[in-house]
PDB file of C-alpha atoms in Angstrom:
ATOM      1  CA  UNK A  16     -45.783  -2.331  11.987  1.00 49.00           C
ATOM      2  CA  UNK A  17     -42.507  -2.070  10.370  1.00 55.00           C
ATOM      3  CA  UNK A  18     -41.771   1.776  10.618  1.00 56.00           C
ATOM      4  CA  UNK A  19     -39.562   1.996  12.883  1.00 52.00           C
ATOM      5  CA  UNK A  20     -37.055  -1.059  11.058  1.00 57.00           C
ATOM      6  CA  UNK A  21     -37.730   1.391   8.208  1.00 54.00           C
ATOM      7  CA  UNK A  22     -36.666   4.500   9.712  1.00 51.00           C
ATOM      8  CA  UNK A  23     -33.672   2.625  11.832  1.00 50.00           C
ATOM      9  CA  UNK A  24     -32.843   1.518   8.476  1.00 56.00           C
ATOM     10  CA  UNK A  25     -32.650   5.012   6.634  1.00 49.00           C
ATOM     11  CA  UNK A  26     -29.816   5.550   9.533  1.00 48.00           C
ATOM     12  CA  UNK A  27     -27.805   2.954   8.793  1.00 52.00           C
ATOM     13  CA  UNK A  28     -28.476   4.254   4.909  1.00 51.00           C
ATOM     14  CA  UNK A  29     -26.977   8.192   5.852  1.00 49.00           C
ATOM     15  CA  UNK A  30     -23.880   6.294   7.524  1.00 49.00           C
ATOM     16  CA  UNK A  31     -22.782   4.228   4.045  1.00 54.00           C
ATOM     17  CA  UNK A  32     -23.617   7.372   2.109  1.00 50.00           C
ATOM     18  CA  UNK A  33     -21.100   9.566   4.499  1.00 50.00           C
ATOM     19  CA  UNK A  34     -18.706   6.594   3.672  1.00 52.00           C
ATOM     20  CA  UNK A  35     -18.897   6.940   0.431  1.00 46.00           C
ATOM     21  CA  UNK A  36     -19.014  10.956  -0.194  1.00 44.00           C
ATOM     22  CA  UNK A  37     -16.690  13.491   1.358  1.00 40.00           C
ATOM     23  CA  UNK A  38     -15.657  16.739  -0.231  1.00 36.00           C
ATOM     24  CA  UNK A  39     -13.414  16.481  -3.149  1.00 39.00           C
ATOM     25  CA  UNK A  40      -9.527  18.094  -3.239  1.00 40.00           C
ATOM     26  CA  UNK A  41      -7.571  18.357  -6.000  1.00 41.00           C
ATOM     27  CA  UNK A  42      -4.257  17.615  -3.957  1.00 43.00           C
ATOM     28  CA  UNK A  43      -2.914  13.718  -3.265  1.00 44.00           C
ATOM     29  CA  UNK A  44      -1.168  11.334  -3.732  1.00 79.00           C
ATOM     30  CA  UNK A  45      -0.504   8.292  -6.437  1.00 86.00           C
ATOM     31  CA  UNK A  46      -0.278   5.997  -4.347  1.00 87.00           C
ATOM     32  CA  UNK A  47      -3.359   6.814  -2.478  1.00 88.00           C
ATOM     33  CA  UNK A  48      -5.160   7.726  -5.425  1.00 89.00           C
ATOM     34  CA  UNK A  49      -4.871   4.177  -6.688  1.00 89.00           C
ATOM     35  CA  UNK A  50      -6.038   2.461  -3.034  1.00 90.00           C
ATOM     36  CA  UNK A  51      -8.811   4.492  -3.312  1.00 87.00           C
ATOM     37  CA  UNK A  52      -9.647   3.278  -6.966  1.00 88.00           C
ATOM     38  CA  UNK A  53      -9.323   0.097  -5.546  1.00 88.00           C
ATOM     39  CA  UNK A  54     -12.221   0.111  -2.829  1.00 88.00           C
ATOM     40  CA  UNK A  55     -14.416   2.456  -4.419  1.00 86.00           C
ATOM     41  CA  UNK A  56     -14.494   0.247  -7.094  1.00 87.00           C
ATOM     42  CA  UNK A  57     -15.831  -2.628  -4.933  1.00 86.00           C
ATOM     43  CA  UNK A  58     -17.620  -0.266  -2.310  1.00 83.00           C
ATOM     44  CA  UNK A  59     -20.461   1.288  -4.968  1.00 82.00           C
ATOM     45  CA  UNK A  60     -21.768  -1.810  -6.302  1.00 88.00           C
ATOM     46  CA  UNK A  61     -22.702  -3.317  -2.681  1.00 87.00           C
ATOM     47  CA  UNK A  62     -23.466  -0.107  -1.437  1.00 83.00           C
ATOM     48  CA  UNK A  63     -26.200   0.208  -4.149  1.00 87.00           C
ATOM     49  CA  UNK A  64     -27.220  -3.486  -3.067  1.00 90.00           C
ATOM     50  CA  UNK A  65     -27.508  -2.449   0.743  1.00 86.00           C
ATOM     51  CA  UNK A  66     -29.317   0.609  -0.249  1.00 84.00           C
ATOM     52  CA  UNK A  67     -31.864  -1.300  -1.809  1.00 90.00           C
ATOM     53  CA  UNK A  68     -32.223  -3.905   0.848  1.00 89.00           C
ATOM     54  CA  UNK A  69     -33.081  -1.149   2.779  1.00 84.00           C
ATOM     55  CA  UNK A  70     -35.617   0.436   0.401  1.00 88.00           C
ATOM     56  CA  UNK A  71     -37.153  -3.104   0.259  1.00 90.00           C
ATOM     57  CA  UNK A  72     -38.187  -3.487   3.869  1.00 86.00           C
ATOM     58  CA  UNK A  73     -39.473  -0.183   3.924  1.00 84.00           C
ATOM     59  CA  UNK A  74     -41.283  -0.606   0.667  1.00 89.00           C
ATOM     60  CA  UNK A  75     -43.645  -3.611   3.372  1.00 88.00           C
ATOM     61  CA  UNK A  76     -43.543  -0.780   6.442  1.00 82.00           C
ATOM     62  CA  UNK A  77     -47.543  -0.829   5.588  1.00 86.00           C
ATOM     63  CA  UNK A  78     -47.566  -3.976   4.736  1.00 87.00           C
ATOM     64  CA  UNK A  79     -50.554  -5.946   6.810  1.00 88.00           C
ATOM     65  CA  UNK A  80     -49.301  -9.365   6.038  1.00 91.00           C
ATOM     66  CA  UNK A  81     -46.956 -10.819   8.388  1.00 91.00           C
ATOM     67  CA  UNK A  82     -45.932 -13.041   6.365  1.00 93.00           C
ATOM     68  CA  UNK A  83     -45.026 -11.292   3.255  1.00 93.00           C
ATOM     69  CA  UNK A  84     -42.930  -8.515   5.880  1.00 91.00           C
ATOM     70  CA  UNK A  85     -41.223 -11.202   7.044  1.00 93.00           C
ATOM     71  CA  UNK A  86     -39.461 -13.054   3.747  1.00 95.00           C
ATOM     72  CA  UNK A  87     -39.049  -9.148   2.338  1.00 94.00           C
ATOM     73  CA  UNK A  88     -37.057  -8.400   5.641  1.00 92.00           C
ATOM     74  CA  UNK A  89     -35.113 -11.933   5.757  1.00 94.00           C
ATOM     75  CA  UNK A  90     -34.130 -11.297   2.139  1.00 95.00           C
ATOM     76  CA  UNK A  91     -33.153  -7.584   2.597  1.00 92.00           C
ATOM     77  CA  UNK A  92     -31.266  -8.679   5.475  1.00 92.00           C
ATOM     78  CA  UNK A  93     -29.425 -11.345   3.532  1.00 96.00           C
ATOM     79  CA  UNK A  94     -28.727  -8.814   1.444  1.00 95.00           C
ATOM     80  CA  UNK A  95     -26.939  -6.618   3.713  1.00 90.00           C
ATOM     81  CA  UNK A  96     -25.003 -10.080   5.450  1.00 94.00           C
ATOM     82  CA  UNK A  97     -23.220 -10.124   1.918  1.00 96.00           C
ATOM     83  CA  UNK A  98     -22.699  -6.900   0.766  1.00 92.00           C
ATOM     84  CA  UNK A  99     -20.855  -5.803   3.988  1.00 90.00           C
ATOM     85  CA  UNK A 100     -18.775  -8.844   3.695  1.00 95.00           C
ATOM     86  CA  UNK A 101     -17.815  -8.037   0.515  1.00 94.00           C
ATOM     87  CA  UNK A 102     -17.132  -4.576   1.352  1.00 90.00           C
ATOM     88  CA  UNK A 103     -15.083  -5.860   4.435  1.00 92.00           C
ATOM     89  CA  UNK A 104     -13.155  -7.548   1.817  1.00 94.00           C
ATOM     90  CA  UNK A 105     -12.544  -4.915  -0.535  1.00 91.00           C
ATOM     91  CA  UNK A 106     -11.170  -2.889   2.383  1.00 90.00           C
ATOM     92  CA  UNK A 107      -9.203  -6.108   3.634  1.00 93.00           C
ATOM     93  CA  UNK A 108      -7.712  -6.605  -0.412  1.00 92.00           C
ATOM     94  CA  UNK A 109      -7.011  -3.300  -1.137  1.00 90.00           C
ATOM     95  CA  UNK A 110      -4.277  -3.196   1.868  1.00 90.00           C
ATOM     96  CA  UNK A 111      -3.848  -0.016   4.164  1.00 89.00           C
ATOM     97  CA  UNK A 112      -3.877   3.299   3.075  1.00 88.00           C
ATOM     98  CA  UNK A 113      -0.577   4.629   2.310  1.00 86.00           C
ATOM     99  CA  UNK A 114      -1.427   7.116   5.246  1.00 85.00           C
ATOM    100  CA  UNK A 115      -0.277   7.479   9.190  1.00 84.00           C
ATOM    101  CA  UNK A 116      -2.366   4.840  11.321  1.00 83.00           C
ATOM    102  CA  UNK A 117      -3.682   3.658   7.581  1.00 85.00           C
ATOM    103  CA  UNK A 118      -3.348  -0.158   9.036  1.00 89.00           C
ATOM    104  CA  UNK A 119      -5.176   0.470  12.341  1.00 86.00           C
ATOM    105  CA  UNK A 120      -8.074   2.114  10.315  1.00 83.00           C
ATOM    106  CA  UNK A 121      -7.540  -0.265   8.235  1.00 87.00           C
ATOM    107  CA  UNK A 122      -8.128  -3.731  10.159  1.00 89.00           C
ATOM    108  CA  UNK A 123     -10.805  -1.372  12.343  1.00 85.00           C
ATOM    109  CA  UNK A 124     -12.510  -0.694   8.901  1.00 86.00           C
ATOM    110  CA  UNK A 125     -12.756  -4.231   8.224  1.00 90.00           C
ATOM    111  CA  UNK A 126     -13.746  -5.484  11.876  1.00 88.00           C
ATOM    112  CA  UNK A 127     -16.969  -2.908  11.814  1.00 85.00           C
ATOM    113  CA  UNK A 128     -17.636  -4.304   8.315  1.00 88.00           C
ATOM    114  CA  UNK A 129     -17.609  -8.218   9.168  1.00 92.00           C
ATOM    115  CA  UNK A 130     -19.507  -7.217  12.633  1.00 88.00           C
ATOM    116  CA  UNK A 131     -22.274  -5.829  10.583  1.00 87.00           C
ATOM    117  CA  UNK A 132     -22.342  -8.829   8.933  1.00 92.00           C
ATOM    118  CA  UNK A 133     -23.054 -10.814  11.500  1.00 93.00           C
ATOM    119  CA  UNK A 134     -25.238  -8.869  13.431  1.00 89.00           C
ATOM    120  CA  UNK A 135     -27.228  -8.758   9.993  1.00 91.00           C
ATOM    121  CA  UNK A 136     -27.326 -12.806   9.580  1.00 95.00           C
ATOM    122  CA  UNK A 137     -28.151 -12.376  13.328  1.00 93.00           C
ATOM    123  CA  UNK A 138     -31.345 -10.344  12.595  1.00 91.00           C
ATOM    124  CA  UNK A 139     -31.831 -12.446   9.677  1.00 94.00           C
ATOM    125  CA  UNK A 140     -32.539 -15.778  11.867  1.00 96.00           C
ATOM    126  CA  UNK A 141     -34.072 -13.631  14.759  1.00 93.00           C
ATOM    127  CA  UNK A 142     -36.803 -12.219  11.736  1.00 92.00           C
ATOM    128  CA  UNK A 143     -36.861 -15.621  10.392  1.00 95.00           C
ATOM    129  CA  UNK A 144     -37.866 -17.099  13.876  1.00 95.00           C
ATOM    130  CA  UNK A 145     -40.490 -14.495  14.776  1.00 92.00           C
ATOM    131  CA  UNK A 146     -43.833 -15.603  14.337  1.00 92.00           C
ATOM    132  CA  UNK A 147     -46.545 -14.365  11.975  1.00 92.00           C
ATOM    133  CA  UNK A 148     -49.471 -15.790  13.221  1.00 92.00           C
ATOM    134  CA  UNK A 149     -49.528 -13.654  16.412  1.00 90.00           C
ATOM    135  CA  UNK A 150     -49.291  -9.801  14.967  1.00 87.00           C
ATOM    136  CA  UNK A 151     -48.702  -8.173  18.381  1.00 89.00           C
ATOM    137  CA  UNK A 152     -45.360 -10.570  18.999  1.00 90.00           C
ATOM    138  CA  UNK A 153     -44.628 -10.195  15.244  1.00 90.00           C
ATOM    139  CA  UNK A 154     -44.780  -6.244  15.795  1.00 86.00           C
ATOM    140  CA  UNK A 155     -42.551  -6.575  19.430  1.00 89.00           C
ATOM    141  CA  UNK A 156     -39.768  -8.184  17.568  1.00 89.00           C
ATOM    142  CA  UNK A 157     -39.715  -6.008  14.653  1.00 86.00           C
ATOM    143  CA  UNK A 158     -39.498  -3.019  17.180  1.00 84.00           C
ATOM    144  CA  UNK A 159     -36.717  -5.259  19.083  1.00 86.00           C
ATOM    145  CA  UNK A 160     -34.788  -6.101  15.921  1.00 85.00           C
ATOM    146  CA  UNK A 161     -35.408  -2.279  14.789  1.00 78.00           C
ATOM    147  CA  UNK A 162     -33.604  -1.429  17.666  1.00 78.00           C
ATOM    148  CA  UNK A 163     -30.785  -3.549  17.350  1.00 80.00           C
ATOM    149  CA  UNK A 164     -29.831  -2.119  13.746  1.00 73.00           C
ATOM    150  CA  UNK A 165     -29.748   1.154  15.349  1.00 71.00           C
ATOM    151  CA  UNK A 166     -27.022   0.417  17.876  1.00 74.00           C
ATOM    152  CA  UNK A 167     -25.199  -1.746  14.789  1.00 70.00           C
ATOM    153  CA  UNK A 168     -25.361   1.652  12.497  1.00 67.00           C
ATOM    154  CA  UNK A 169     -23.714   3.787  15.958  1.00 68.00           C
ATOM    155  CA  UNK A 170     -20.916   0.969  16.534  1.00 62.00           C
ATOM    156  CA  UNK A 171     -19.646   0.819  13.073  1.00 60.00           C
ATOM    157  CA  UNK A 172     -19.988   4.790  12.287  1.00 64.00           C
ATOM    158  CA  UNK A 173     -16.750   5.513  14.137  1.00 62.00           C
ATOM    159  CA  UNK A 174     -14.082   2.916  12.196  1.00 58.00           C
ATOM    160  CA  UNK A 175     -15.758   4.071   9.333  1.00 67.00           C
ATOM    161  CA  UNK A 176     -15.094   7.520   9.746  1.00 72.00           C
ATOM    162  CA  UNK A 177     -11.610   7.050  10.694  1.00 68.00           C
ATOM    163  CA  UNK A 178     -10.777   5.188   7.348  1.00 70.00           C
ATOM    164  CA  UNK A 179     -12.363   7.722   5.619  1.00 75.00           C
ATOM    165  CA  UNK A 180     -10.716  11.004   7.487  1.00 76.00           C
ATOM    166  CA  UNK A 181      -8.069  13.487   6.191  1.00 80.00           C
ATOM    167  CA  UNK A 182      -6.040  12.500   2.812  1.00 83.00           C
ATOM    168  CA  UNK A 183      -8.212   9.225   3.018  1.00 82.00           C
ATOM    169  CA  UNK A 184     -11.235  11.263   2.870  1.00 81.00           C
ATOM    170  CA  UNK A 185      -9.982  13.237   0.191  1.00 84.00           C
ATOM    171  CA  UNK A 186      -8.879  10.332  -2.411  1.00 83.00           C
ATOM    172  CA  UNK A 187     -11.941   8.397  -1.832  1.00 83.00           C
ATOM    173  CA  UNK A 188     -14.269  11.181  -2.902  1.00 80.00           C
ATOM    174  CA  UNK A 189     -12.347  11.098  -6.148  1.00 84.00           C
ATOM    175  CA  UNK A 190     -12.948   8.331  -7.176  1.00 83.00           C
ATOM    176  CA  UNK A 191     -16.913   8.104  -8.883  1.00 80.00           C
ATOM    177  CA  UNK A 192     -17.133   4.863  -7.192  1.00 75.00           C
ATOM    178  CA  UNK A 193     -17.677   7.062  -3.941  1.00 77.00           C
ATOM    179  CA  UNK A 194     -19.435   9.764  -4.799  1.00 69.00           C
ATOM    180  CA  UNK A 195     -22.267  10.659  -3.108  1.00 60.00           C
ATOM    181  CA  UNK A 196     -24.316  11.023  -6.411  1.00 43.00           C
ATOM    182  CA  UNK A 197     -23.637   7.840  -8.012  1.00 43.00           C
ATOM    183  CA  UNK A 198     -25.069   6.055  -4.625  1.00 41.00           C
ATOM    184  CA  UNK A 199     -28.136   8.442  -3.783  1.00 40.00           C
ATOM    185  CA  UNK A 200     -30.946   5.575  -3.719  1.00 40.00           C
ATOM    186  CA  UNK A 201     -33.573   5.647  -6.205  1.00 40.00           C
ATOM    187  CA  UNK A 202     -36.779   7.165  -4.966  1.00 39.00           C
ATOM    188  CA  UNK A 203     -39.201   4.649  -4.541  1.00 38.00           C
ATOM    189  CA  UNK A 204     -42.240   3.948  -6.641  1.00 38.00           C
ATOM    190  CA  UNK A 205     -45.828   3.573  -5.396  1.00 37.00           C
TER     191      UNK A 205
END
């Protein structure tokens, strides 16, 4: 009932993980060096929260209880409303990169990260609202909501990128707080 949330879900998982991980250089700058330090020091610790979230809702993909999907999804997605916020913020306190257009991607880094948040509170009351007794409306608006955290993953994927491209790139996956292997989620158990 919920596999398609799930797999929608492991999307939106590959897009924080390309965030967070680009190919290391030995060449940069201090100054951009030490912005880097300063969101990748915030971004792993909510990344690793949103991760989970995620490996939460599809830990109840099986799961034949409404009921039970339900306050597993509302609390993943709660989740995900505050950990994008705070990575918004970390983005937002850390300045712009000391890089051409750094403001632009910037304040476009930010906007795609408070967007998700809101779409995800969004989801959060439209999971909250659906209704468990009925299984076949329960299943239509986890398919609809599914579907809706795909096109949030594609909207956001592009600001995201741009922060992260050329010298920006580079710093980031310096710094262990954005490297790929410190955020590879944990394989589930069961």
């Amino acid at each position: 009932m919920n596999k398609k949330l799930a797999a929608v879900l492991s999307g939106g998982t590959a897009l924080l993980l390309a965030l967070t991980g680009c190919s290391s250089d030995d060449e940069g700058n201090k100054k951009l060096d030490d912005w880097a330090k300063k969101v990748c020091d915030q971004m792993q610790p909510q990344v690793k929260k949103i991760l989970e979230a995620n490996q939460s809702i599809a830990s109840v993909q099986t799961e034949e209880d409404s009921k039970k999907v339900q306050q597993t999804d509302s609390a993943a997605f709660q989740v995900s409303v505050d950990a994008y916020k705070s990575l918004a913020n970390a983005v937002q306190d850390a300045g712009a990169p000391p890089v051409k257009d750094g403001e632009s991607s910037q304040k476009n880094a930010v906007k795609a990260l408070n967007d998700l948040s809101t779409a995800y509170a969004n989801l959060k009351k439209r999971s909250d609202s659906l209704d468990t007794g009925d299984k076949n409306k329960f299943g239509e608006g986890l398919r609809s909501i599914g579907g809706d955290v795909a096109k949030l993953s594609g909207q956001s994927s592009e600001a995201l990128k741009k922060l992260q491209a050329g010298d920006v790139g580079k710093a980031m996956a310096k710094q262990p707080g954005c490297q790929k292997n410190s955020l590879s989620p944990t394989p589930s158990k069961g």
